[in-house]
């Protein structure tokens, strides 16, 4: 039931309280669908969770509005089925409008920070050899180009994209607007398109 039906009889404080209750209620409902969820998690509404039975989240998880978590066991009308694994560690903070898409394996370590609009994916529409190029991209099956692993205490800046088959080492910082297409060693600062290491953190 929409809380807007009650607007004529609620004052401003009551409306704000009702919105907070709605937000927490929706997240608590979705948490039931997850394979694993730790203590002290919080996600702002709105959010989208798909394939929750393949998603594991650790303790003290916090996410802003517009979060999208997708674990694809199947896609559209294709008969192929996957067993994806999307694992998020402890003390992970995700700001607004971030999107993680997994059909194989995406692992995010402990203490990771996401800036706004971060995108992480282990998959593409269409295979590596140009299969189904006669189809519009949205109608092509999705394929993994390798797992994504993000180490502990990594900071991903605003608008960072992390592409399939990449590994970002512990304590690394990825600058705003970078596109990660290859491995980034631990204790590195990387920027650019594609992302390149510019400094080692000592």
Backbone as CSV, one residue per row, in Angstrom:
resi,resn,N_x,N_y,N_z,CA_x,CA_y,CA_z,C_x,C_y,C_z
1,UNK,0.847,-1.192,0.000,0.000,0.000,0.000,0.883,1.243,0.000
2,UNK,0.567,2.163,-0.857,1.366,3.374,-0.931,1.077,4.281,0.252
3,UNK,2.158,4.839,0.836,1.969,5.752,1.952,1.304,7.058,1.506
4,UNK,1.259,7.322,0.195,0.633,8.542,-0.282,-0.870,8.567,0.009
5,UNK,-1.476,7.387,0.206,-2.888,7.325,0.539,-3.170,7.969,1.890
6,UNK,-2.151,8.004,2.751,-2.341,8.513,4.101,-1.916,9.979,4.254
7,UNK,-1.471,10.601,3.185,-0.956,11.964,3.281,-1.945,12.950,3.905
8,UNK,-3.253,12.874,3.583,-4.171,13.855,4.172,-4.256,13.797,5.688
9,UNK,-3.925,12.655,6.310,-4.106,12.509,7.751,-2.778,12.473,8.500
10,UNK,-1.654,12.627,7.806,-0.353,12.563,8.445,0.325,13.931,8.411
11,UNK,1.003,14.284,9.488,1.779,15.512,9.458,3.161,15.228,8.864
12,UNK,3.994,16.265,8.719,5.289,16.123,8.049,6.183,15.130,8.764
13,UNK,6.249,15.176,10.081,7.094,14.252,10.846,6.638,12.812,10.670
14,UNK,5.340,12.612,10.652,4.797,11.256,10.482,5.122,10.704,9.100
15,UNK,5.052,11.574,8.096,5.360,11.152,6.719,6.819,10.732,6.606
16,UNK,7.731,11.528,7.185,9.157,11.189,7.147,9.420,9.868,7.859
17,UNK,8.761,9.658,8.990,8.914,8.397,9.720,8.408,7.230,8.889
18,UNK,7.276,7.435,8.204,6.706,6.378,7.377,7.661,6.015,6.244
19,UNK,8.325,7.021,5.645,9.286,6.761,4.569,10.459,5.930,5.071
20,UNK,10.946,6.252,6.289,12.056,5.499,6.861,11.655,4.065,7.123
21,UNK,10.451,3.864,7.647,9.967,2.509,7.915,9.865,1.721,6.612
22,UNK,9.351,2.359,5.573,9.220,1.701,4.268,10.582,1.272,3.743
23,UNK,11.568,2.182,3.837,12.918,1.885,3.337,13.504,0.672,4.035
24,UNK,13.448,0.651,5.368,14.042,-0.453,6.125,13.261,-1.747,5.929
25,UNK,11.949,-1.634,5.801,11.125,-2.816,5.595,11.475,-3.498,4.281
26,UNK,11.618,-2.717,3.211,11.937,-3.298,1.903,13.287,-3.998,1.928
27,UNK,14.315,-3.386,2.539,15.619,-4.032,2.599,15.552,-5.318,3.410
28,UNK,14.816,-5.303,4.521,14.696,-6.511,5.335,13.995,-7.635,4.587
29,UNK,13.054,-7.289,3.724,12.390,-8.307,2.898,13.380,-8.913,1.909
30,UNK,14.160,-8.062,1.237,15.118,-8.556,0.249,16.244,-9.355,0.884
31,UNK,16.621,-9.012,2.109,17.704,-9.737,2.773,17.401,-11.219,2.896
32,UNK,16.125,-11.556,3.020,15.729,-12.959,3.161,16.130,-13.760,1.930
33,UNK,16.171,-13.117,0.762,16.461,-13.811,-0.494,17.956,-14.061,-0.706
34,UNK,18.802,-13.378,0.066,20.239,-13.506,-0.147,20.768,-14.830,0.390
35,UNK,21.826,-15.338,-0.259,22.473,-16.562,0.211,23.066,-16.369,1.593
36,UNK,23.640,-15.173,1.828,24.206,-14.853,3.133,24.198,-13.350,3.323
37,UNK,23.877,-12.909,4.540,23.941,-11.490,4.859,24.435,-11.340,6.287
38,UNK,25.457,-10.511,6.493,26.012,-10.301,7.816,25.180,-9.333,8.646
39,UNK,25.700,-8.963,9.783,24.994,-8.056,10.687,25.246,-6.602,10.288
40,UNK,24.327,-5.741,10.712,24.461,-4.283,10.547,24.539,-3.849,9.087
41,UNK,23.655,-4.366,8.253,23.619,-3.935,6.856,22.555,-2.866,6.661
42,UNK,22.815,-1.977,5.710,21.875,-0.896,5.422,21.970,-0.518,3.959
43,UNK,20.826,-0.443,3.278,20.781,-0.048,1.870,19.647,0.951,1.692
44,UNK,19.948,2.094,1.082,18.918,3.097,0.852,18.045,2.721,-0.336
45,UNK,16.775,3.038,-0.237,15.824,2.837,-1.325,15.962,3.989,-2.325
46,UNK,15.803,3.727,-3.650,15.492,2.448,-4.276,16.734,1.607,-4.543
47,UNK,16.530,0.306,-4.722,17.616,-0.604,-5.064,17.028,-1.775,-5.844
48,UNK,17.918,-2.511,-6.558,17.497,-3.680,-7.326,18.416,-4.838,-6.987
49,UNK,17.831,-5.958,-6.556,18.587,-7.168,-6.263,18.042,-8.286,-7.136
50,UNK,18.892,-8.889,-7.980,18.477,-10.012,-8.823,19.388,-11.202,-8.555
51,UNK,18.809,-12.398,-8.437,19.603,-13.592,-8.177,20.166,-13.622,-6.771
52,UNK,19.369,-13.207,-5.803,19.837,-13.101,-4.431,20.401,-14.382,-3.845
53,UNK,19.926,-15.526,-4.325,20.414,-16.804,-3.798,21.873,-17.071,-4.130
54,UNK,22.469,-16.239,-5.005,23.879,-16.371,-5.373,24.740,-15.229,-4.815
55,UNK,24.158,-14.422,-3.929,24.837,-13.235,-3.423,25.125,-13.382,-1.938
56,UNK,26.389,-13.140,-1.547,26.798,-13.176,-0.147,27.365,-11.813,0.245
57,UNK,26.895,-11.293,1.373,27.332,-9.981,1.857,27.763,-10.117,3.311
58,UNK,28.905,-9.526,3.656,29.441,-9.625,5.002,28.831,-8.625,5.971
59,UNK,29.495,-8.439,7.102,29.029,-7.538,8.157,29.249,-6.077,7.779
60,UNK,28.425,-5.206,8.385,28.602,-3.752,8.289,28.649,-3.252,6.848
61,UNK,27.722,-3.753,6.035,27.586,-3.339,4.641,26.680,-2.123,4.575
62,UNK,27.090,-1.120,3.804,26.305,0.101,3.683,26.287,0.544,2.230
63,UNK,25.101,0.828,1.706,24.984,1.264,0.313,23.984,2.403,0.202
64,UNK,24.271,3.342,-0.700,23.377,4.454,-0.953,22.250,4.075,-1.894
65,UNK,21.566,5.082,-2.405,20.426,4.861,-3.293,20.874,4.345,-4.657
66,UNK,19.967,3.638,-5.321,20.189,3.208,-6.691,21.097,2.014,-6.859
67,UNK,21.370,1.267,-5.788,22.233,0.093,-5.892,21.595,-0.967,-6.782
68,UNK,22.420,-1.572,-7.668,21.984,-2.721,-8.472,22.972,-3.857,-8.257
69,UNK,22.482,-4.984,-7.735,23.276,-6.211,-7.616,22.598,-7.285,-8.449
70,UNK,23.328,-7.829,-9.432,22.762,-8.837,-10.335,23.661,-10.069,-10.365
71,UNK,23.069,-11.223,-10.114,23.772,-12.496,-10.277,22.954,-13.321,-11.266
72,UNK,23.503,-13.492,-12.459,22.736,-14.066,-13.571,22.911,-15.581,-13.635
73,UNK,21.898,-16.335,-13.243,21.925,-17.789,-13.447,21.407,-18.150,-14.828
74,UNK,20.612,-17.277,-15.403,20.117,-17.450,-16.772,19.796,-16.081,-17.336
75,UNK,19.695,-16.001,-18.657,19.446,-14.716,-19.296,18.458,-14.879,-20.433
76,UNK,17.374,-14.139,-20.369,16.316,-14.123,-21.373,15.874,-15.549,-21.707
77,UNK,15.866,-15.914,-22.997,15.330,-17.219,-23.389,16.400,-18.276,-23.634
78,UNK,17.648,-17.983,-23.242,18.721,-18.943,-23.485,18.637,-20.092,-22.488
79,UNK,18.903,-21.304,-22.982,18.774,-22.502,-22.138,19.978,-22.707,-21.224
80,UNK,21.101,-22.057,-21.528,22.297,-22.219,-20.695,22.062,-21.634,-19.306
81,UNK,22.495,-22.383,-18.270,22.370,-21.906,-16.901,23.748,-21.809,-16.253
82,UNK,23.901,-20.834,-15.401,25.165,-20.593,-14.716,24.957,-20.746,-13.215
83,UNK,26.063,-20.857,-12.493,26.016,-20.814,-11.035,26.926,-19.672,-10.590
84,UNK,26.410,-18.452,-10.644,27.254,-17.296,-10.327,27.570,-17.216,-8.839
85,UNK,28.606,-16.463,-8.511,28.975,-16.219,-7.124,29.400,-14.762,-6.987
86,UNK,28.565,-13.981,-6.319,28.859,-12.586,-6.030,29.075,-12.468,-4.522
87,UNK,30.321,-12.210,-4.123,30.684,-12.188,-2.704,31.221,-10.798,-2.348
88,UNK,30.631,-10.188,-1.334,31.047,-8.875,-0.843,31.478,-9.045,0.611
89,UNK,32.664,-8.550,0.951,33.235,-8.755,2.277,32.643,-7.868,3.352
90,UNK,33.359,-7.747,4.462,32.931,-6.948,5.608,33.330,-5.476,5.429
91,UNK,32.553,-4.598,6.074,32.878,-3.165,6.118,33.012,-2.538,4.732
92,UNK,32.143,-2.945,3.825,32.138,-2.381,2.470,31.124,-1.237,2.416
93,UNK,31.557,-0.105,1.868,30.694,1.067,1.733,30.547,1.424,0.260
94,UNK,29.312,1.504,-0.191,29.002,1.784,-1.591,28.132,3.032,-1.645
95,UNK,28.571,4.051,-2.370,27.755,5.254,-2.476,26.720,5.083,-3.582
96,UNK,26.060,6.166,-3.988,24.869,6.063,-4.824,25.132,5.548,-6.240
97,UNK,24.134,4.843,-6.765,24.033,4.458,-8.175,25.176,3.569,-8.650
98,UNK,25.544,2.611,-7.837,26.568,1.638,-8.237,25.908,0.357,-8.721
99,UNK,26.608,-0.357,-9.612,26.022,-1.500,-10.316,27.059,-2.611,-10.406
100,UNK,26.707,-3.798,-9.902,27.574,-4.969,-10.005,26.806,-6.060,-10.739
101,UNK,27.391,-6.567,-11.831,26.768,-7.613,-12.636,27.676,-8.836,-12.659
102,UNK,27.132,-9.997,-12.269,27.938,-11.213,-12.133,27.231,-12.401,-12.772
103,UNK,27.941,-13.112,-13.646,27.413,-14.388,-14.133,28.372,-15.534,-13.849
104,UNK,29.579,-15.211,-13.379,30.571,-16.227,-13.045,31.047,-16.010,-11.611
105,UNK,31.971,-15.043,-11.426,32.492,-14.806,-10.091,32.975,-13.369,-9.956
106,UNK,32.383,-12.670,-8.999,32.853,-11.344,-8.595,33.072,-11.396,-7.096
107,UNK,34.293,-11.104,-6.656,34.632,-11.127,-5.235,35.182,-9.774,-4.829
108,UNK,34.578,-9.178,-3.821,34.989,-7.872,-3.311,35.439,-8.062,-1.871
109,UNK,36.650,-7.626,-1.553,37.242,-7.859,-0.246,36.662,-6.991,0.854
110,UNK,37.329,-6.992,1.996,36.900,-6.230,3.160,37.354,-4.772,3.062
111,UNK,36.558,-3.874,3.636,36.958,-2.476,3.742,37.019,-1.726,2.434
112,UNK,36.304,-2.177,1.416,36.329,-1.532,0.096,35.361,-0.348,0.077
113,UNK,35.759,0.728,-0.593,34.928,1.925,-0.736,34.661,2.188,-2.210
114,UNK,33.378,2.375,-2.554,32.960,2.724,-3.911,32.543,4.187,-3.948
115,UNK,33.055,4.952,-4.935,32.483,6.250,-5.225,31.178,6.086,-5.999
116,UNK,30.532,7.202,-6.306,29.256,7.145,-7.043,29.455,6.565,-8.443
117,UNK,28.433,5.860,-8.917,28.336,5.383,-10.308,29.400,4.354,-10.684
118,UNK,29.937,3.638,-9.729,30.903,2.575,-10.059,30.168,1.415,-10.719
119,UNK,30.804,0.845,-11.755,30.251,-0.314,-12.466,31.280,-1.428,-12.476
120,UNK,30.852,-2.633,-12.074,31.720,-3.811,-12.078,30.983,-4.934,-12.790
121,UNK,31.664,-5.587,-13.727,31.025,-6.686,-14.452,32.042,-7.753,-14.833
122,UNK,31.621,-9.013,-14.751,32.451,-10.105,-15.248,31.905,-10.653,-16.564
123,UNK,31.001,-9.903,-17.221,30.348,-10.440,-18.412,30.088,-9.376,-19.466
124,UNK,29.884,-9.867,-20.700,29.524,-9.029,-21.841,28.332,-9.650,-22.551
125,UNK,27.627,-8.838,-23.349,26.602,-9.362,-24.250,27.289,-9.870,-25.506
126,UNK,27.174,-11.170,-25.770,27.816,-11.766,-26.935,29.168,-12.339,-26.606
127,UNK,29.533,-13.430,-27.256,30.781,-14.127,-26.969,31.998,-13.420,-27.526
128,UNK,33.188,-13.903,-27.184,34.433,-13.250,-27.605,34.728,-13.385,-29.089
129,UNK,34.048,-14.295,-29.781,34.332,-14.528,-31.197,33.262,-13.949,-32.117
130,UNK,32.472,-13.045,-31.586,31.494,-12.367,-32.432,30.237,-13.147,-32.703
131,UNK,29.903,-14.117,-31.828,28.666,-14.858,-32.020,27.456,-13.929,-31.938
132,UNK,26.466,-14.236,-32.731,25.173,-13.542,-32.675,25.259,-12.049,-32.975
133,UNK,26.197,-11.668,-33.829,26.296,-10.253,-34.173,25.089,-9.765,-34.967
134,UNK,24.314,-10.708,-35.509,23.113,-10.328,-36.241,21.968,-9.953,-35.310
135,UNK,22.152,-10.166,-33.989,21.127,-9.830,-33.007,21.438,-8.491,-32.347
136,UNK,20.404,-7.753,-31.943,20.661,-6.555,-31.127,21.380,-6.966,-29.844
137,UNK,22.264,-6.140,-29.305,23.043,-6.525,-28.128,22.214,-7.061,-26.976
138,UNK,21.059,-6.460,-26.699,20.268,-6.899,-25.551,19.736,-8.318,-25.727
139,UNK,19.650,-8.801,-26.973,19.138,-10.145,-27.231,20.240,-11.198,-27.285
140,UNK,21.496,-10.786,-27.257,22.596,-11.749,-27.247,22.768,-12.323,-25.850
141,UNK,23.133,-13.582,-25.770,23.392,-14.179,-24.466,24.591,-13.479,-23.819
142,UNK,24.701,-13.575,-22.500,25.843,-12.978,-21.811,26.897,-14.051,-21.533
143,UNK,28.157,-13.647,-21.658,29.290,-14.549,-21.468,30.290,-13.892,-20.523
144,UNK,30.942,-14.712,-19.722,31.971,-14.189,-18.837,33.317,-14.189,-19.544
145,UNK,34.068,-13.113,-19.354,35.441,-13.038,-19.847,36.431,-13.193,-18.711
146,UNK,35.996,-13.830,-17.617,36.876,-14.053,-16.476,36.378,-13.363,-15.221
147,UNK,36.720,-13.933,-14.083,36.259,-13.420,-12.806,36.899,-12.075,-12.476
148,UNK,36.228,-11.346,-11.597,36.723,-10.068,-11.084,37.016,-10.239,-9.600
149,UNK,38.219,-9.858,-9.194,38.606,-9.932,-7.783,39.121,-8.564,-7.350
150,UNK,38.522,-8.020,-6.304,38.941,-6.740,-5.748,39.412,-6.993,-4.326
151,UNK,40.665,-6.657,-4.040,41.268,-6.949,-2.753,40.758,-6.068,-1.629
152,UNK,41.277,-6.301,-0.435,40.878,-5.543,0.749,41.326,-4.080,0.647
153,UNK,40.522,-3.215,1.239,40.860,-1.792,1.406,41.119,-1.061,0.093
154,UNK,40.452,-1.500,-0.957,40.545,-0.814,-2.255,39.551,0.346,-2.277
155,UNK,39.959,1.446,-2.903,39.089,2.612,-3.076,38.882,2.820,-4.567
156,UNK,37.619,2.708,-5.007,37.247,2.938,-6.399,36.592,4.312,-6.484
157,UNK,37.197,5.227,-7.245,36.673,6.579,-7.353,35.396,6.658,-8.173
158,UNK,34.857,7.864,-8.257,33.606,8.097,-8.971,33.700,7.677,-10.436
159,UNK,32.656,6.981,-10.915,32.506,6.572,-12.315,33.514,5.519,-12.772
160,UNK,34.179,4.854,-11.861,35.119,3.790,-12.253,34.353,2.609,-12.833
161,UNK,34.909,2.021,-13.900,34.384,0.789,-14.480,35.444,-0.306,-14.346
162,UNK,35.041,-1.450,-13.813,35.940,-2.597,-13.671,35.443,-3.694,-14.600
163,UNK,36.250,-4.029,-15.603,35.843,-4.946,-16.650,36.176,-6.404,-16.303
164,UNK,35.600,-7.352,-17.046,35.810,-8.781,-16.753,37.280,-9.192,-16.799
165,UNK,37.600,-10.211,-15.993,38.932,-10.801,-16.019,40.003,-9.950,-15.388
166,UNK,39.651,-9.136,-14.399,40.623,-8.236,-13.786,40.739,-8.478,-12.282
167,UNK,41.894,-8.121,-11.760,42.210,-8.300,-10.338,42.828,-6.998,-9.837
168,UNK,42.204,-6.395,-8.827,42.732,-5.170,-8.228,43.297,-5.530,-6.864
169,UNK,44.584,-5.312,-6.678,45.267,-5.727,-5.469,44.910,-4.907,-4.244
170,UNK,45.198,-5.469,-3.086,44.913,-4.860,-1.795,45.488,-3.452,-1.687
171,UNK,44.715,-2.560,-1.066,45.118,-1.185,-0.743,45.242,-0.263,-1.946
172,UNK,44.835,-0.703,-3.118,44.978,0.137,-4.306,43.878,1.183,-4.399
173,UNK,44.172,2.258,-5.127,43.229,3.339,-5.375,43.068,3.491,-6.882
174,UNK,41.812,3.481,-7.341,41.526,3.659,-8.764,40.871,5.028,-8.921
175,UNK,41.521,5.915,-9.684,41.055,7.290,-9.813,39.738,7.412,-10.554
176,UNK,39.074,8.533,-10.341,37.777,8.790,-10.944,37.811,8.620,-12.462
177,UNK,36.735,8.019,-12.999,36.508,7.835,-14.438,37.433,6.806,-15.089
178,UNK,38.230,6.090,-14.303,39.133,5.089,-14.883,38.350,3.856,-15.327
179,UNK,38.903,3.157,-16.323,38.338,1.885,-16.795,39.414,0.816,-16.616
180,UNK,39.150,-0.115,-15.724,40.123,-1.164,-15.403,39.925,-2.330,-16.360
181,UNK,40.919,-2.567,-17.235,40.836,-3.642,-18.221,41.909,-4.707,-18.018
182,UNK,42.830,-4.467,-17.071,43.882,-5.442,-16.768,44.209,-5.356,-15.285
183,UNK,44.992,-6.300,-14.797,45.274,-6.380,-13.364,46.010,-5.140,-12.855
184,UNK,45.648,-4.728,-11.645,46.312,-3.629,-10.944,46.978,-4.218,-9.704
185,UNK,48.296,-4.078,-9.549,48.982,-4.668,-8.393,48.538,-4.023,-7.076
186,UNK,48.824,-4.704,-5.982,48.540,-4.167,-4.655,49.298,-2.865,-4.430
187,UNK,48.747,-2.007,-3.576,49.398,-0.757,-3.154,49.715,0.172,-4.325
188,UNK,48.778,0.236,-5.274,48.997,1.062,-6.465,47.926,2.132,-6.591
189,UNK,48.307,3.241,-7.242,47.340,4.241,-7.687,47.268,4.149,-9.202
190,UNK,46.068,3.930,-9.730,45.894,3.773,-11.174,44.826,4.739,-11.671
191,UNK,45.064,5.326,-12.835,44.121,6.283,-13.423,44.069,6.061,-14.928
192,UNK,43.015,6.594,-15.560,42.974,6.642,-17.011,42.121,5.583,-17.664
193,UNK,42.067,5.687,-19.006,41.304,4.760,-19.842,42.218,4.259,-20.954
194,UNK,42.692,3.001,-20.876,42.499,2.074,-19.751,43.352,2.486,-18.549
195,UNK,42.994,1.974,-17.374,43.683,2.354,-16.149,45.135,1.883,-16.163
196,UNK,46.043,2.798,-15.813,47.470,2.498,-15.725,47.996,2.942,-14.362
197,UNK,48.936,2.183,-13.836,49.528,2.522,-12.548,50.434,3.742,-12.709
198,UNK,50.215,4.767,-11.875,51.054,5.966,-11.922,51.943,6.081,-10.702
199,UNK,51.600,5.331,-9.629,52.423,5.427,-8.437,52.195,4.222,-7.544
200,UNK,53.224,3.824,-6.844,53.098,2.767,-5.840,53.027,3.425,-4.463
201,UNK,52.074,2.958,-3.652,51.898,3.494,-2.306,52.871,2.781,-1.375
202,UNK,53.741,3.568,-0.706,54.745,2.971,0.175,54.507,3.402,1.615
